[in-house]
mmCIF file of C-alpha atoms in Angstrom:
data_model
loop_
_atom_site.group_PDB
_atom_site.id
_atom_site.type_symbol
_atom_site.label_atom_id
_atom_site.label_comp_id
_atom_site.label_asym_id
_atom_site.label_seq_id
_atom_site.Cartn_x
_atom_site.Cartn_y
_atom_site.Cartn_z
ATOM 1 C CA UNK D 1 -5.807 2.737 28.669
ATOM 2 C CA UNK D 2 -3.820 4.846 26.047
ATOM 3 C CA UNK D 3 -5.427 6.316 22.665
ATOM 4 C CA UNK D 4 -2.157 4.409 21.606
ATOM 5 C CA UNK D 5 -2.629 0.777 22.438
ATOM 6 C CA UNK D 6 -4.990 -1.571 22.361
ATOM 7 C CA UNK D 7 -5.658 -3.743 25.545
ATOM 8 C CA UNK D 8 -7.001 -7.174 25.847
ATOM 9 C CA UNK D 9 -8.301 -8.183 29.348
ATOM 10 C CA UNK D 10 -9.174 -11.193 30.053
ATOM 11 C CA UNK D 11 -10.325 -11.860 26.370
ATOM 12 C CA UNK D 12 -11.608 -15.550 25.934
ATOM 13 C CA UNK D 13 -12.047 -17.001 21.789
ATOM 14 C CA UNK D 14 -13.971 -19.014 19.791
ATOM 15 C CA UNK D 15 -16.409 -19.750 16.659
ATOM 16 C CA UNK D 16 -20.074 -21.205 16.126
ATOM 17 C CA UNK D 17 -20.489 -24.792 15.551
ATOM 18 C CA UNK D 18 -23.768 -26.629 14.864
ATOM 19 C CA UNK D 19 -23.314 -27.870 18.695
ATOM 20 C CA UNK D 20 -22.713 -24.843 20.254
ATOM 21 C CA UNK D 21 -19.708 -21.994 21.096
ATOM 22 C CA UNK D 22 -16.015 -23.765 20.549
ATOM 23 C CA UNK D 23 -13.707 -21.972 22.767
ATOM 24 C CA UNK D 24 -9.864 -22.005 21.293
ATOM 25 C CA UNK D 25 -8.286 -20.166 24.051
ATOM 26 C CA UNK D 26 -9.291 -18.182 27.034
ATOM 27 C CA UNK D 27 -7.540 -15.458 29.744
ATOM 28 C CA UNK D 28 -6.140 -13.601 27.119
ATOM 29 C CA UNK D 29 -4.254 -10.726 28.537
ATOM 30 C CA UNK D 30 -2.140 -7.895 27.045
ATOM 31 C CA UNK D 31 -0.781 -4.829 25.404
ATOM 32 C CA UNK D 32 -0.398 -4.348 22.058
ATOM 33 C CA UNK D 33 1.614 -0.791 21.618
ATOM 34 C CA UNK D 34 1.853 1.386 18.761
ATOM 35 C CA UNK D 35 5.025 2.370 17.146
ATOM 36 C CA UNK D 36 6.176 -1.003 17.140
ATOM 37 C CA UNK D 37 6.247 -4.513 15.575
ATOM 38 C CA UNK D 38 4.123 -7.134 17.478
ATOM 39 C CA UNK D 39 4.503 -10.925 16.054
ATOM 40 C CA UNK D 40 1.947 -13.900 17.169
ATOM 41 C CA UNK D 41 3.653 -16.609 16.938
ATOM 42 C CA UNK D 42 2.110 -20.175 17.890
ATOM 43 C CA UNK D 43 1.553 -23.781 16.172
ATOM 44 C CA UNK D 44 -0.945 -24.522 13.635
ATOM 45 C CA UNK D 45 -4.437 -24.821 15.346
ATOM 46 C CA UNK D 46 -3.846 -23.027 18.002
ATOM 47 C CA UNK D 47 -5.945 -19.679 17.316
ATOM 48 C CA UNK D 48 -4.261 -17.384 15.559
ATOM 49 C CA UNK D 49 -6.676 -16.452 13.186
ATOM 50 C CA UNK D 50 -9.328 -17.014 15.444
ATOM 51 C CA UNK D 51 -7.687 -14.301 17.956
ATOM 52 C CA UNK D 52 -7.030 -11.621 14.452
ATOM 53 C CA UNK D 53 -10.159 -12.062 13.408
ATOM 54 C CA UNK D 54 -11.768 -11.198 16.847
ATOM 55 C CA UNK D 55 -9.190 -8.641 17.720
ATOM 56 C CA UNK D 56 -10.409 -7.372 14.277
ATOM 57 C CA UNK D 57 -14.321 -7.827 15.326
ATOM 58 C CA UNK D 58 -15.078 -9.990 11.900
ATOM 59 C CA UNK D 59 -16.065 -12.546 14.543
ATOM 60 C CA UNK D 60 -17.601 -12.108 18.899
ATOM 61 C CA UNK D 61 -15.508 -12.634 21.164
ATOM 62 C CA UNK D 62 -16.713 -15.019 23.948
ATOM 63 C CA UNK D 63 -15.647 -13.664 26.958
ATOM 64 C CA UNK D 64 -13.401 -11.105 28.542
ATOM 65 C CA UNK D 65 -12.933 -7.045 26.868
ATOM 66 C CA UNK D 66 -11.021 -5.436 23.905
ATOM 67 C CA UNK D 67 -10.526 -1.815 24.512
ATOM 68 C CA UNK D 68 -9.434 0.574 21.361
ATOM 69 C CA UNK D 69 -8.393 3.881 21.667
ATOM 70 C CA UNK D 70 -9.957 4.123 25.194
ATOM 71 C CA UNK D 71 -13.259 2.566 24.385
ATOM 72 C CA UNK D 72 -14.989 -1.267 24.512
ATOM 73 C CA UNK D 73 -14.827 -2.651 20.892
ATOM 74 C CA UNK D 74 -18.684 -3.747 21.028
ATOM 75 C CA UNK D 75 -19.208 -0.037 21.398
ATOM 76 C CA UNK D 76 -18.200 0.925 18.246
ATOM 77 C CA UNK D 77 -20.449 0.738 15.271
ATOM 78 C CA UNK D 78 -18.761 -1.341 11.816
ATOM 79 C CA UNK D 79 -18.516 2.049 10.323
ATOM 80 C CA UNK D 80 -16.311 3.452 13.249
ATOM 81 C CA UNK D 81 -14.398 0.173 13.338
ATOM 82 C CA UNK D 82 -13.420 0.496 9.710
ATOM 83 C CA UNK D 83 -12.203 4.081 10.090
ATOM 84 C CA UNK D 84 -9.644 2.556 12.886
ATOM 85 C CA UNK D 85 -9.027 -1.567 12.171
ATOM 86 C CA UNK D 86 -7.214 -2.171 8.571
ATOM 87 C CA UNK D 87 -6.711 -6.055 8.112
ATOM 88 C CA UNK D 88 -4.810 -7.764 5.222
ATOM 89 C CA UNK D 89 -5.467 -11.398 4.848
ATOM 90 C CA UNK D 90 -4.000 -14.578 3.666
ATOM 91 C CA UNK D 91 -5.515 -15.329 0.861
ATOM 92 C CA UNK D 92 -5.039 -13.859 -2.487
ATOM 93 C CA UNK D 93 -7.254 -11.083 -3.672
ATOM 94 C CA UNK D 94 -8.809 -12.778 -6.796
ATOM 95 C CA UNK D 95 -8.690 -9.642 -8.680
ATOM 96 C CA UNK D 96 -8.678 -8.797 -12.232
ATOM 97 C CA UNK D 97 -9.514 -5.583 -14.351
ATOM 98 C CA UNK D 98 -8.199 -3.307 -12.342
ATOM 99 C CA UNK D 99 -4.556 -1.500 -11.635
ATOM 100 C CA UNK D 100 -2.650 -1.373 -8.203
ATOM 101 C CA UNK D 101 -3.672 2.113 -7.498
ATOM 102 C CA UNK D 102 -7.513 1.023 -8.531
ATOM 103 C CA UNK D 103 -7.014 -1.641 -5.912
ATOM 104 C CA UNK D 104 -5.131 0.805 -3.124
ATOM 105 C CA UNK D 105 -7.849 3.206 -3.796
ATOM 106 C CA UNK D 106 -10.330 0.858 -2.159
ATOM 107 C CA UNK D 107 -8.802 1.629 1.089
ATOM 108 C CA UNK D 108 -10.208 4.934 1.201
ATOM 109 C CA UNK D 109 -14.221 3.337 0.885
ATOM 110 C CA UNK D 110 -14.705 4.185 4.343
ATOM 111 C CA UNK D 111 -14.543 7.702 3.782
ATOM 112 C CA UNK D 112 -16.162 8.181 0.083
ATOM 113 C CA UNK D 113 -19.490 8.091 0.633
ATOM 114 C CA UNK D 114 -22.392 6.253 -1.023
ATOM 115 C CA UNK D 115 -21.091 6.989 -4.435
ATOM 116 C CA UNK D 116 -17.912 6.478 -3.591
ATOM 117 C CA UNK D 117 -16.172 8.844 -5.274
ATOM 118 C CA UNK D 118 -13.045 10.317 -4.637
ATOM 119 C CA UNK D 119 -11.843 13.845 -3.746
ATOM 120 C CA UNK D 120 -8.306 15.391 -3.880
ATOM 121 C CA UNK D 121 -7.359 14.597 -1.283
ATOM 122 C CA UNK D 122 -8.249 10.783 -0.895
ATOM 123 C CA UNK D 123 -6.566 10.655 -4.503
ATOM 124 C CA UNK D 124 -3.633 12.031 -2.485
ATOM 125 C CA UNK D 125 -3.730 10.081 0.549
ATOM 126 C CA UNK D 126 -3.843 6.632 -1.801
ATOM 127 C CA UNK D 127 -0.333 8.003 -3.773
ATOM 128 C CA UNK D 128 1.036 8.363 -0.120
ATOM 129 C CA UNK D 129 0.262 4.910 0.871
ATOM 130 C CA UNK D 130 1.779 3.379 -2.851
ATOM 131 C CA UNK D 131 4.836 6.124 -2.166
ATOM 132 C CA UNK D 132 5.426 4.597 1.478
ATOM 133 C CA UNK D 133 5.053 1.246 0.539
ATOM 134 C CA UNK D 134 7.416 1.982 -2.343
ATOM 135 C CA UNK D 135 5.616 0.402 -5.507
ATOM 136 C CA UNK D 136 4.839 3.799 -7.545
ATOM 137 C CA UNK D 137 6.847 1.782 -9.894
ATOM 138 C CA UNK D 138 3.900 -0.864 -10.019
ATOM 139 C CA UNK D 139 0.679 1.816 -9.761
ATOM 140 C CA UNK D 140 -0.225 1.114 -13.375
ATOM 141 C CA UNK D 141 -0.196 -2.466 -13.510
ATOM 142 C CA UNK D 142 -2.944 -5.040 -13.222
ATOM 143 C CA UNK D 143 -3.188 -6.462 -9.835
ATOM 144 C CA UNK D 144 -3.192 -10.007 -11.669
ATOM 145 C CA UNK D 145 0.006 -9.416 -13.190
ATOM 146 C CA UNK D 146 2.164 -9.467 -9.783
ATOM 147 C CA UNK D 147 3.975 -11.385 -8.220
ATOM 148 C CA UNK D 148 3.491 -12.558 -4.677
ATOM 149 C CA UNK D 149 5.357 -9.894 -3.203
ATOM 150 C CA UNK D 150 4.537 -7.757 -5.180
ATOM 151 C CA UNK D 151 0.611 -8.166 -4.299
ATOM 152 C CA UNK D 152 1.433 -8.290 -0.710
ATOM 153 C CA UNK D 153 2.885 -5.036 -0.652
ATOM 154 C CA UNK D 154 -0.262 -3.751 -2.552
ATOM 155 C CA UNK D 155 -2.635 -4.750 -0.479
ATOM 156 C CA UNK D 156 -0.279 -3.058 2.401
ATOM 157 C CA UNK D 157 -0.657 -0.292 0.501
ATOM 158 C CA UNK D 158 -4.423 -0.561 0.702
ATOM 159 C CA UNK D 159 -4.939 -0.646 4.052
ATOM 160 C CA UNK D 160 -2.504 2.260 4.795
ATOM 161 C CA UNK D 161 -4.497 4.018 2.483
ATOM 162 C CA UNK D 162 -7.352 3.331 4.967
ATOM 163 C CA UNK D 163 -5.648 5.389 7.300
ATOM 164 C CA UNK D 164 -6.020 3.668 10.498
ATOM 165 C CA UNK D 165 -4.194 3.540 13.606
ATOM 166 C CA UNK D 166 -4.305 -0.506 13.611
ATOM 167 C CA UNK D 167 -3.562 -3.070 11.255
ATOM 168 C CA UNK D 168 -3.578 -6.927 11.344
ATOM 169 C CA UNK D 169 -1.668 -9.471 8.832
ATOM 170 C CA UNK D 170 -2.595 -12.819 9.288
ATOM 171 C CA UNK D 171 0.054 -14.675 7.167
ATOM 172 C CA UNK D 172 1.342 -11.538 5.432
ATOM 173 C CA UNK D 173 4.232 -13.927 4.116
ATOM 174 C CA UNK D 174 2.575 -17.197 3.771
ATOM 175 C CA UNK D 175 3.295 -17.357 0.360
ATOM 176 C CA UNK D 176 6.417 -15.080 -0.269
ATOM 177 C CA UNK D 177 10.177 -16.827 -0.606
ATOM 178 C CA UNK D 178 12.405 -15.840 1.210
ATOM 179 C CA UNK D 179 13.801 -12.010 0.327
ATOM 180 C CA UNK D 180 10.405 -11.226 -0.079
ATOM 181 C CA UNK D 181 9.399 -12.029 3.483
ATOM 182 C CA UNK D 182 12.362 -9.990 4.996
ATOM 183 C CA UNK D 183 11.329 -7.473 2.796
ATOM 184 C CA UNK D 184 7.454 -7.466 4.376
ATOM 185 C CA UNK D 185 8.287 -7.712 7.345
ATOM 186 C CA UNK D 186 11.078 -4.837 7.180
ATOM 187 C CA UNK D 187 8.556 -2.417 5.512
ATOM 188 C CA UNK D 188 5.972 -3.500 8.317
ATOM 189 C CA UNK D 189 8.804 -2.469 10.794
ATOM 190 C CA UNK D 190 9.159 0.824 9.217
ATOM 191 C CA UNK D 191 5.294 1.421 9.022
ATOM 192 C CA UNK D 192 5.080 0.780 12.718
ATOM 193 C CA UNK D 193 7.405 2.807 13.717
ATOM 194 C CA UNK D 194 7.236 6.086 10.725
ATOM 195 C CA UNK D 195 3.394 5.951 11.157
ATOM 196 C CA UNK D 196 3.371 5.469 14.532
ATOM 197 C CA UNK D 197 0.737 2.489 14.416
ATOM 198 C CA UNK D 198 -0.018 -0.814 15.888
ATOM 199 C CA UNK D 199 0.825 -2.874 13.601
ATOM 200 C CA UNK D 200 0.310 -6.627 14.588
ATOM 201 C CA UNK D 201 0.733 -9.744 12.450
ATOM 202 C CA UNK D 202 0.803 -13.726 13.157
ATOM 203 C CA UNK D 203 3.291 -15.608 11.406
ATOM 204 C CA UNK D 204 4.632 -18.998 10.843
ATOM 205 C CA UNK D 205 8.480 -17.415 10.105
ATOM 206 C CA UNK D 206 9.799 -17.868 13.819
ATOM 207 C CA UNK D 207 13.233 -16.696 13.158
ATOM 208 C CA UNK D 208 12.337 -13.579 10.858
ATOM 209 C CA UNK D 209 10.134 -12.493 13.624
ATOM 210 C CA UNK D 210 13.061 -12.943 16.441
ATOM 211 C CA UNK D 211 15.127 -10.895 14.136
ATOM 212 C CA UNK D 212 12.649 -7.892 13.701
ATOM 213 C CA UNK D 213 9.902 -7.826 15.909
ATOM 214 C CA UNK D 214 9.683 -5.930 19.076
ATOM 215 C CA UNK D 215 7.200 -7.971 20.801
ATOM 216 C CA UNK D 216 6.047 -11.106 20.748
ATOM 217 C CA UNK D 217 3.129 -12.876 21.621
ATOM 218 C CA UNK D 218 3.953 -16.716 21.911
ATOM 219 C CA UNK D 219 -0.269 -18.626 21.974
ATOM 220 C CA UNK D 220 0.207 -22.086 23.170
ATOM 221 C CA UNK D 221 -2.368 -24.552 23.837
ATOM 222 C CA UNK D 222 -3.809 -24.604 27.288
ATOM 223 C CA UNK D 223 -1.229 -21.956 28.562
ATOM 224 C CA UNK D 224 -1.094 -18.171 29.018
ATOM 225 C CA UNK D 225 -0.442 -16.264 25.927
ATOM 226 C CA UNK D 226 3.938 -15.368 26.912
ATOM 227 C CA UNK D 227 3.900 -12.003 25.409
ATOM 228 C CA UNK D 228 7.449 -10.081 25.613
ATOM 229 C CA UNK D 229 10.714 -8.958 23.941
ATOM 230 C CA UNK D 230 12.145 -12.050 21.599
ATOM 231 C CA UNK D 231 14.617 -11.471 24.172
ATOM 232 C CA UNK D 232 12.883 -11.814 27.202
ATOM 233 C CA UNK D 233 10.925 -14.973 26.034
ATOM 234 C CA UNK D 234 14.085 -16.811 25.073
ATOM 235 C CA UNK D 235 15.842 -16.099 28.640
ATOM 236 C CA UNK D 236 12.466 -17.369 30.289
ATOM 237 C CA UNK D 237 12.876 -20.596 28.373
ATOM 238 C CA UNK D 238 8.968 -20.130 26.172
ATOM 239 C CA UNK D 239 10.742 -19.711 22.585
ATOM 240 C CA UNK D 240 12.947 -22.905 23.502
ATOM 241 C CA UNK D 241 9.995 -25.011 24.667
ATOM 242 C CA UNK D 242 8.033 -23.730 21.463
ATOM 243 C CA UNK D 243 11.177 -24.610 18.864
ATOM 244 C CA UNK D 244 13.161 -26.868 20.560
ATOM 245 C CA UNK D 245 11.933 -30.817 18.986
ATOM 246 C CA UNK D 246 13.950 -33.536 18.306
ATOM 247 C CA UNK D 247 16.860 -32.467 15.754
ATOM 248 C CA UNK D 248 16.001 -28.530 16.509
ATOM 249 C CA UNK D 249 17.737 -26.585 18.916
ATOM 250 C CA UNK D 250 17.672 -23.174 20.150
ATOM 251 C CA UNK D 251 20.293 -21.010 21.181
ATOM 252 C CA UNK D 252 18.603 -18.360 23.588
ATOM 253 C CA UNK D 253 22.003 -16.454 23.537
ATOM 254 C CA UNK D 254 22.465 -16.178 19.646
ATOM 255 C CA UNK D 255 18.413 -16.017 19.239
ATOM 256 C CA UNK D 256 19.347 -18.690 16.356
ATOM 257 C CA UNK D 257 17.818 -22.486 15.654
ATOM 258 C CA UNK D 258 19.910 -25.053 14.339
ATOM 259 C CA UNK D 259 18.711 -28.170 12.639
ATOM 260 C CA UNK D 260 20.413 -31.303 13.248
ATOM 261 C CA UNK D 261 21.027 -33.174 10.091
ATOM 262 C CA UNK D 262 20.080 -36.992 10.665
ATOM 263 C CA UNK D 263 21.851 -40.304 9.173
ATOM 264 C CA UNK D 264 18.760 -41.933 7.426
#
């Protein structure tokens, strides 16, 4: 194991309920590289969240080991884990009273202190992340002012400004139209590979992330997680039997879908 990659080995999921452990999925095993753009992709239900959130240690796993930059995730302590895991979430930061780069500047809170102030140079590091992410146009604005996109990218912002070698999306553009999403993910793209981090994100856009991830990891219900190119996965035949329904096709040549317009 690399200082570069994370490395899932035989990682089973789940969550508490009041009648015991629920597992979601189990035998997860895998790479996730930096430098490049890793997509989950997989139906709702399946455990997409459930696998960011324990990738991210917000919840145990149940079985199986994560290893991070050469080390067992239950060996770090939260404050280690927030110095290398940056996550960005669905939902909307409910936010109000403060600008973008009052918001960005959160990112640095693993490094301020109890009193959380701010030196130079984490002043510096949070105009890098709002220069990278390209919204210095936006750093005086309240965050409750902003558009979807617009917020997404923020809160990008934010967790570069964390500075860690990993970051998870879940959703990052759930509720984006459509230039906005290729914009996400295209800045993600560039983040993975001009920062040289993992960067790895579940999404619902199947055809975005055939057009711009490198990898993908395909999570279907009671089957090994099919992790590979978008190439790769189409010529084994996975993205077709996760797209293909009746009135969808998918072209593993062209790496396109096609709906099939019915007479109602």
């Amino acid at each position: 194991m690399t200082s570069e990659t994370i490395e899932l080995q035989n990682l089973s999921i789940g969550y508490q309920t009041k009648h015991g452990i629920k597992t979601v999925a189990t035998g997860i095993s895998g790479t996730i590289a930096s430098g490049e753009l890793t997509c989950l992709l997989g139906a709702n239900g399946v455990g997409k969240s459930t696998l960011l959130r324990t990738l991210a240690s917000f919840q145990p796993k149940t079985g199986g080991e994560i290893w991070l930059e050469g080390r067992e995730i239950s060996d770090y302590t939260d404050k280690q884990l927030s110095r290398l895991i940056g996550v960005v979430l669905t939902e909307k930061p409910d936010v109000r009273n403060m600008t973008v780069r009052e918001l960005v500047s959160l990112g640095r809170s693993p490094y301020t202190g109890f009193w959380g102030t701010y030196s130079k140079d984490d002043l510096q590091v949070v105009d890098e992340a709002i220069s990278m992410v390209g919204i210095e146009s936006l750093s005086k604005r309240m965050v409750h002012t902003l558009s979807d996109g617009e917020r997404q990218k923020v809160m990008i912002a934010k967790a570069l400004a964390q500075q860690t070698p990993v970051i998870y999306l879940d959703e990052p553009t759930a509720f984006l139209d459509y230039p906005s999403k290729v914009e996400v993910l295209q800045l993600l793209c560039r983040i993975s590979r001009e920062a040289g981090k993992v960067v790895f994100l579940s999404t619902h856009d199947v055809e975005l992330a055939l057009q711009l991830a490198d990898t993908i990891w395909l999570m279907t219900k009671g089957e090994p997680m099919a992790i590979g190119t978008p190439e790769a996965l189409a010529q084994q035949g996975a993205l077709g039997r996760f797209i293909e329904r009746d009135g969808i096709a998918f072209d593993s040549k062209t790496m396109t879908i096609k709906v099939t317009k019915k007479n109602y």
